[in-house]
Tab-separated table of C-alpha atoms in Angstrom:
chain	number	residue	atom	x	y	z
C	1	MET	CA	-14.083	-1.340	-1.682
C	2	THR	CA	-12.323	-4.346	-0.199
C	3	GLY	CA	-12.472	-6.089	3.157
C	4	VAL	CA	-15.083	-5.933	5.904
C	5	PRO	CA	-16.855	-2.544	6.102
C	6	LEU	CA	-15.616	-0.298	8.899
C	7	ALA	CA	-19.117	0.002	10.335
C	8	GLU	CA	-19.381	-3.785	10.713
C	9	GLU	CA	-15.977	-4.003	12.381
C	10	LEU	CA	-16.846	-1.185	14.754
C	11	LEU	CA	-20.214	-2.705	15.636
C	12	LEU	CA	-18.722	-6.126	16.386
C	13	LEU	CA	-16.170	-4.529	18.700
C	14	ALA	CA	-18.961	-2.625	20.454
C	15	TYR	CA	-21.102	-5.698	21.236
C	16	ASP	CA	-20.351	-8.305	23.863
C	17	ASP	CA	-19.764	-11.602	22.068
C	18	GLU	CA	-21.629	-13.733	24.591
C	19	THR	CA	-24.467	-11.548	25.849
C	20	GLY	CA	-25.016	-9.944	22.465
C	21	LYS	CA	-25.594	-6.573	24.107
C	22	ALA	CA	-24.006	-3.252	23.202
C	23	THR	CA	-21.265	-2.093	25.563
C	24	LEU	CA	-21.575	1.553	24.462
C	25	PRO	CA	-24.347	4.087	24.992
C	26	ARG	CA	-26.847	3.842	22.127
C	27	ILE	CA	-26.283	7.420	20.987
C	28	SER	CA	-22.497	6.957	20.769
C	29	LEU	CA	-22.780	3.797	18.725
C	30	ASP	CA	-25.364	5.254	16.362
C	31	LEU	CA	-23.189	8.313	15.757
C	32	GLY	CA	-20.194	6.036	15.280
C	33	MET	CA	-22.040	3.946	12.678
C	34	ALA	CA	-22.895	7.060	10.675
C	35	ALA	CA	-19.318	8.337	10.819
C	36	ALA	CA	-17.923	4.920	9.884
C	37	VAL	CA	-20.002	4.761	6.700
C	38	LEU	CA	-19.045	8.327	5.744
C	39	ILE	CA	-15.373	7.520	6.312
C	40	GLU	CA	-15.790	4.364	4.228
C	41	LEU	CA	-17.109	6.458	1.355
C	42	ALA	CA	-14.321	9.014	1.723
C	43	LEU	CA	-11.646	6.304	1.680
C	44	ALA	CA	-13.267	4.820	-1.430
C	45	GLY	CA	-13.173	8.198	-3.184
C	46	ARG	CA	-16.943	8.454	-3.410
C	47	ILE	CA	-17.430	11.595	-1.305
C	48	ALA	CA	-15.232	14.582	-0.511
C	49	TYR	CA	-15.279	17.803	1.489
C	50	THR	CA	-15.803	20.851	-0.713
C	51	ASP	CA	-16.846	24.383	0.186
C	52	GLY	CA	-17.988	23.478	3.687
C	53	ALA	CA	-19.925	20.353	2.775
C	54	LEU	CA	-19.561	16.659	2.033
C	55	THR	CA	-20.652	15.925	-1.515
C	56	ALA	CA	-20.644	12.913	-3.804
C	57	VAL	CA	-17.807	13.037	-6.331
C	58	ASP	CA	-18.261	9.518	-7.721
C	59	PRO	CA	-21.700	7.813	-7.646
C	60	THR	CA	-20.295	4.403	-8.599
C	61	PRO	CA	-21.573	1.784	-6.098
C	62	THR	CA	-18.992	0.150	-3.856
C	63	GLY	CA	-20.749	-3.214	-3.815
C	64	GLU	CA	-21.605	-3.029	-0.102
C	65	PRO	CA	-25.378	-2.546	0.376
C	66	VAL	CA	-25.423	-0.306	3.451
C	67	THR	CA	-22.611	1.875	2.175
C	68	ASP	CA	-24.235	2.175	-1.245
C	69	ALA	CA	-27.597	3.128	0.285
C	70	VAL	CA	-25.898	6.017	2.088
C	71	LEU	CA	-24.035	7.005	-1.078
C	72	ALA	CA	-27.313	7.110	-2.996
C	73	LYS	CA	-28.799	9.326	-0.297
C	74	ILE	CA	-25.868	11.736	-0.503
C	75	VAL	CA	-26.055	11.802	-4.311
C	76	ALA	CA	-29.776	12.603	-4.225
C	77	ASP	CA	-29.642	15.217	-1.460
C	78	THR	CA	-28.296	18.743	-1.326
C	79	PRO	CA	-24.813	19.203	0.195
C	80	HIS	CA	-24.587	19.152	3.984
C	81	SER	CA	-21.769	19.666	6.459
C	82	PRO	CA	-20.014	16.642	8.001
C	83	SER	CA	-21.793	17.328	11.308
C	84	SER	CA	-25.172	17.417	9.593
C	85	TRP	CA	-24.540	14.128	7.759
C	86	VAL	CA	-23.435	12.370	10.942
C	87	GLN	CA	-26.703	13.361	12.600
C	88	ARG	CA	-28.890	12.704	9.547
C	89	LEU	CA	-27.550	9.202	8.970
C	90	ARG	CA	-27.404	7.830	12.500
C	91	HIS	CA	-31.038	6.716	12.663
C	92	GLY	CA	-31.610	3.124	11.565
C	93	LEU	CA	-28.069	2.360	10.399
C	94	ARG	CA	-27.231	0.112	13.316
C	95	ASP	CA	-30.322	-2.059	12.835
C	96	ARG	CA	-29.568	-2.488	9.143
C	97	ILE	CA	-25.942	-3.425	9.804
C	98	LEU	CA	-27.018	-5.907	12.471
C	99	GLY	CA	-29.484	-7.364	9.981
C	100	ASP	CA	-26.735	-7.808	7.402
C	101	LEU	CA	-24.475	-9.468	9.978
C	102	CYS	CA	-27.304	-11.874	10.840
C	103	GLU	CA	-27.770	-12.740	7.163
C	104	GLN	CA	-24.051	-13.417	6.874
C	105	GLY	CA	-24.168	-15.736	9.895
C	106	VAL	CA	-21.750	-13.613	11.912
C	107	VAL	CA	-24.243	-12.922	14.727
C	108	ARG	CA	-27.743	-14.191	15.500
C	109	ASP	CA	-30.818	-12.273	16.545
C	110	VAL	CA	-32.165	-13.416	19.919
C	111	ASP	CA	-35.616	-11.892	20.417
C	112	GLU	CA	-36.639	-11.954	24.075
C	113	THR	CA	-39.644	-10.583	25.916
C	114	GLU	CA	-39.379	-8.675	29.167
C	115	LEU	CA	-42.324	-7.870	31.446
C	116	GLY	CA	-44.502	-9.917	29.125
C	117	PHE	CA	-44.620	-7.414	26.262
C	118	ILE	CA	-41.293	-5.574	25.784
C	119	HIS	CA	-39.204	-7.120	22.987
C	120	VAL	CA	-35.454	-6.990	23.545
C	121	HIS	CA	-33.000	-8.103	20.882
C	122	ARG	CA	-29.557	-9.505	21.601
C	123	TYR	CA	-26.920	-10.359	19.005
C	124	PRO	CA	-24.436	-12.943	20.295
C	125	VAL	CA	-21.600	-13.911	17.955
C	126	VAL	CA	-21.938	-17.078	15.887
C	127	ASP	CA	-18.859	-16.777	13.650
C	128	PRO	CA	-16.035	-15.042	15.536
C	129	THR	CA	-13.550	-14.952	12.649
C	130	VAL	CA	-14.395	-11.435	11.450
C	131	GLU	CA	-14.026	-9.863	14.873
C	132	GLU	CA	-10.907	-11.892	15.637
C	133	GLU	CA	-9.213	-10.566	12.503
C	134	THR	CA	-10.219	-7.023	13.424
C	135	ARG	CA	-8.846	-7.377	16.948
C	136	GLN	CA	-5.600	-8.872	15.644
C	137	ARG	CA	-5.053	-5.895	13.334
C	138	LEU	CA	-5.646	-3.458	16.151
C	139	ALA	CA	-3.458	-5.455	18.554
C	140	VAL	CA	-0.571	-5.311	16.085
C	141	VAL	CA	-0.743	-1.540	15.614
C	142	LEU	CA	-1.116	-0.993	19.355
C	143	THR	CA	2.336	-2.533	19.774
C	144	GLY	CA	3.802	0.123	17.501
C	145	ALA	CA	3.475	-1.361	14.019
C	146	ALA	CA	2.506	1.010	11.224
C	147	PRO	CA	-1.196	0.643	10.324
C	148	ASP	CA	-2.667	0.559	6.850
C	149	GLU	CA	-5.181	3.264	5.978
C	150	ARG	CA	-8.296	1.309	6.920
C	151	THR	CA	-6.855	0.129	10.235
C	152	ALA	CA	-5.859	3.710	11.020
C	153	ALA	CA	-9.427	4.804	10.296
C	154	LEU	CA	-10.823	2.101	12.577
C	155	ALA	CA	-8.353	3.020	15.328
C	156	THR	CA	-9.464	6.633	14.999
C	157	LEU	CA	-13.124	5.689	15.437
C	158	VAL	CA	-12.309	3.535	18.478
C	159	ALA	CA	-10.446	6.461	20.046
C	160	VAL	CA	-13.179	9.030	19.426
C	161	LEU	CA	-15.902	6.715	20.738
C	162	ARG	CA	-13.912	6.000	23.928
C	163	MET	CA	-13.901	2.273	23.202
C	164	GLU	CA	-10.552	1.270	24.713
C	165	SER	CA	-12.298	-1.172	27.057
C	166	ALA	CA	-13.677	-3.026	24.021
C	167	LEU	CA	-10.097	-3.979	23.187
C	168	GLY	CA	-9.811	-5.923	26.436
C	169	VAL	CA	-7.417	-3.529	28.166
C	170	THR	CA	-7.881	-1.813	31.521
C	171	GLY	CA	-6.082	0.546	33.865
C	172	GLU	CA	-2.648	1.732	32.723
C	173	ASP	CA	-2.852	-0.528	29.671
C	174	ALA	CA	-6.029	1.261	28.609
C	175	ASP	CA	-4.319	4.630	29.025
C	176	ALA	CA	-1.438	3.436	26.864
C	177	ALA	CA	-3.871	2.065	24.271
C	178	ARG	CA	-5.737	5.371	24.145
C	179	ARG	CA	-2.523	7.305	23.593
C	180	ARG	CA	-1.467	4.934	20.824
C	181	LEU	CA	-4.874	5.129	19.129
C	182	GLU	CA	-4.708	8.916	19.200
C	183	GLU	CA	-1.166	8.778	17.849
C	184	ILE	CA	-2.323	6.589	14.965
C	185	ALA	CA	-5.222	8.939	14.196
C	186	SER	CA	-2.945	11.972	14.169
C	187	GLY	CA	-0.214	10.256	12.180
C	188	ALA	CA	-2.673	9.231	9.480
C	189	GLY	CA	-3.981	12.781	9.215
C	190	PHE	CA	-7.387	11.704	10.468
C	191	SER	CA	-7.470	13.943	13.549
C	192	GLY	CA	-6.032	17.179	14.827
C	193	GLU	CA	-5.471	20.167	12.595
C	194	VAL	CA	-7.081	19.785	9.185
C	195	ASN	CA	-5.070	20.769	6.126
C	196	LEU	CA	-7.563	21.423	3.341
C	197	GLU	CA	-4.688	21.583	0.851
C	198	ASP	CA	-3.818	17.972	1.615
C	199	SER	CA	-5.119	15.071	-0.450
C	200	VAL	CA	-8.885	14.893	-0.801
C	201	ILE	CA	-9.281	11.862	1.453
C	202	ARG	CA	-7.474	12.974	4.607
C	203	PRO	CA	-9.321	16.252	5.235
C	204	SER	CA	-12.650	14.606	4.381
C	205	VAL	CA	-12.046	11.865	6.957
C	206	ALA	CA	-10.629	14.299	9.514
C	207	LEU	CA	-13.668	16.555	9.308
C	208	VAL	CA	-16.047	13.611	9.769
C	209	VAL	CA	-13.950	12.516	12.772
C	210	ALA	CA	-14.098	16.035	14.218
C	211	ALA	CA	-17.871	16.104	13.737
C	212	LEU	CA	-18.193	12.745	15.472
C	213	GLY	CA	-16.023	13.926	18.360
C	214	ARG	CA	-18.190	16.992	18.908
C	215	ALA	CA	-21.380	14.928	18.736
C	216	VAL	CA	-20.078	12.362	21.237
C	217	GLU	CA	-18.911	15.077	23.607
C	218	HIS	CA	-22.291	16.777	23.363
C	219	ALA	CA	-24.040	13.485	24.126
C	220	LEU	CA	-21.743	12.209	26.882
C	221	GLY	CA	-19.938	15.291	28.090
C	222	PRO	CA	-16.171	15.889	27.875
C	223	ARG	CA	-13.918	13.039	28.871
C	224	ARG	CA	-12.597	13.701	32.356
C	225	PRO	CA	-9.049	12.800	33.413
C	226	SER	CA	-10.475	10.499	36.096
C	227	GLU	CA	-12.955	8.811	33.754
C	228	PRO	CA	-12.416	5.065	33.496
C	229	ARG	CA	-10.795	4.215	30.185
């Protein structure tokens, strides 16, 4: 695996750089983290969709601790559907990824106390270079440039999680960004109709994306035409 993990990129986009607070509902972000790691493993050829389940096809570690911990869990467990894995993995992933980002010096953990006893953690950005590179890649593909596979996967996650506002666009620009993100997802074979006769990677990613979409819709309700983008 090369580059910054998808889950880290997604998390940085989902947190406000200055306040260090999440801009998405907790449940959406946790589901997104789980899907991002599963997609990472699918892109790396470590897991694949077979006979209704995601299974490990290559137990070789990727070199990324969080991703490898999930891979080990999939290797050790019985096969489960994409929907089941998204739900099973969502607990605790975000905290571990935030911890790794703190260790790398990308964000810092600000532990505050409210009402004298409630601990609240914020994660303002310390080193903005990772997020800046991520935003630049997305900005380029939003203008119509062809994305690479990983950028297409990230764009797909942003679309499913309704994160257009995290890209700094509003109003008609947000509508245009959403349409382009969905176009990228469809063009890469990561959303829409799933062709199980296609390459191993595309249907595996598409089925994780579909599972994430259903989970987000269940948690937040269907996106309404009048919903702010």
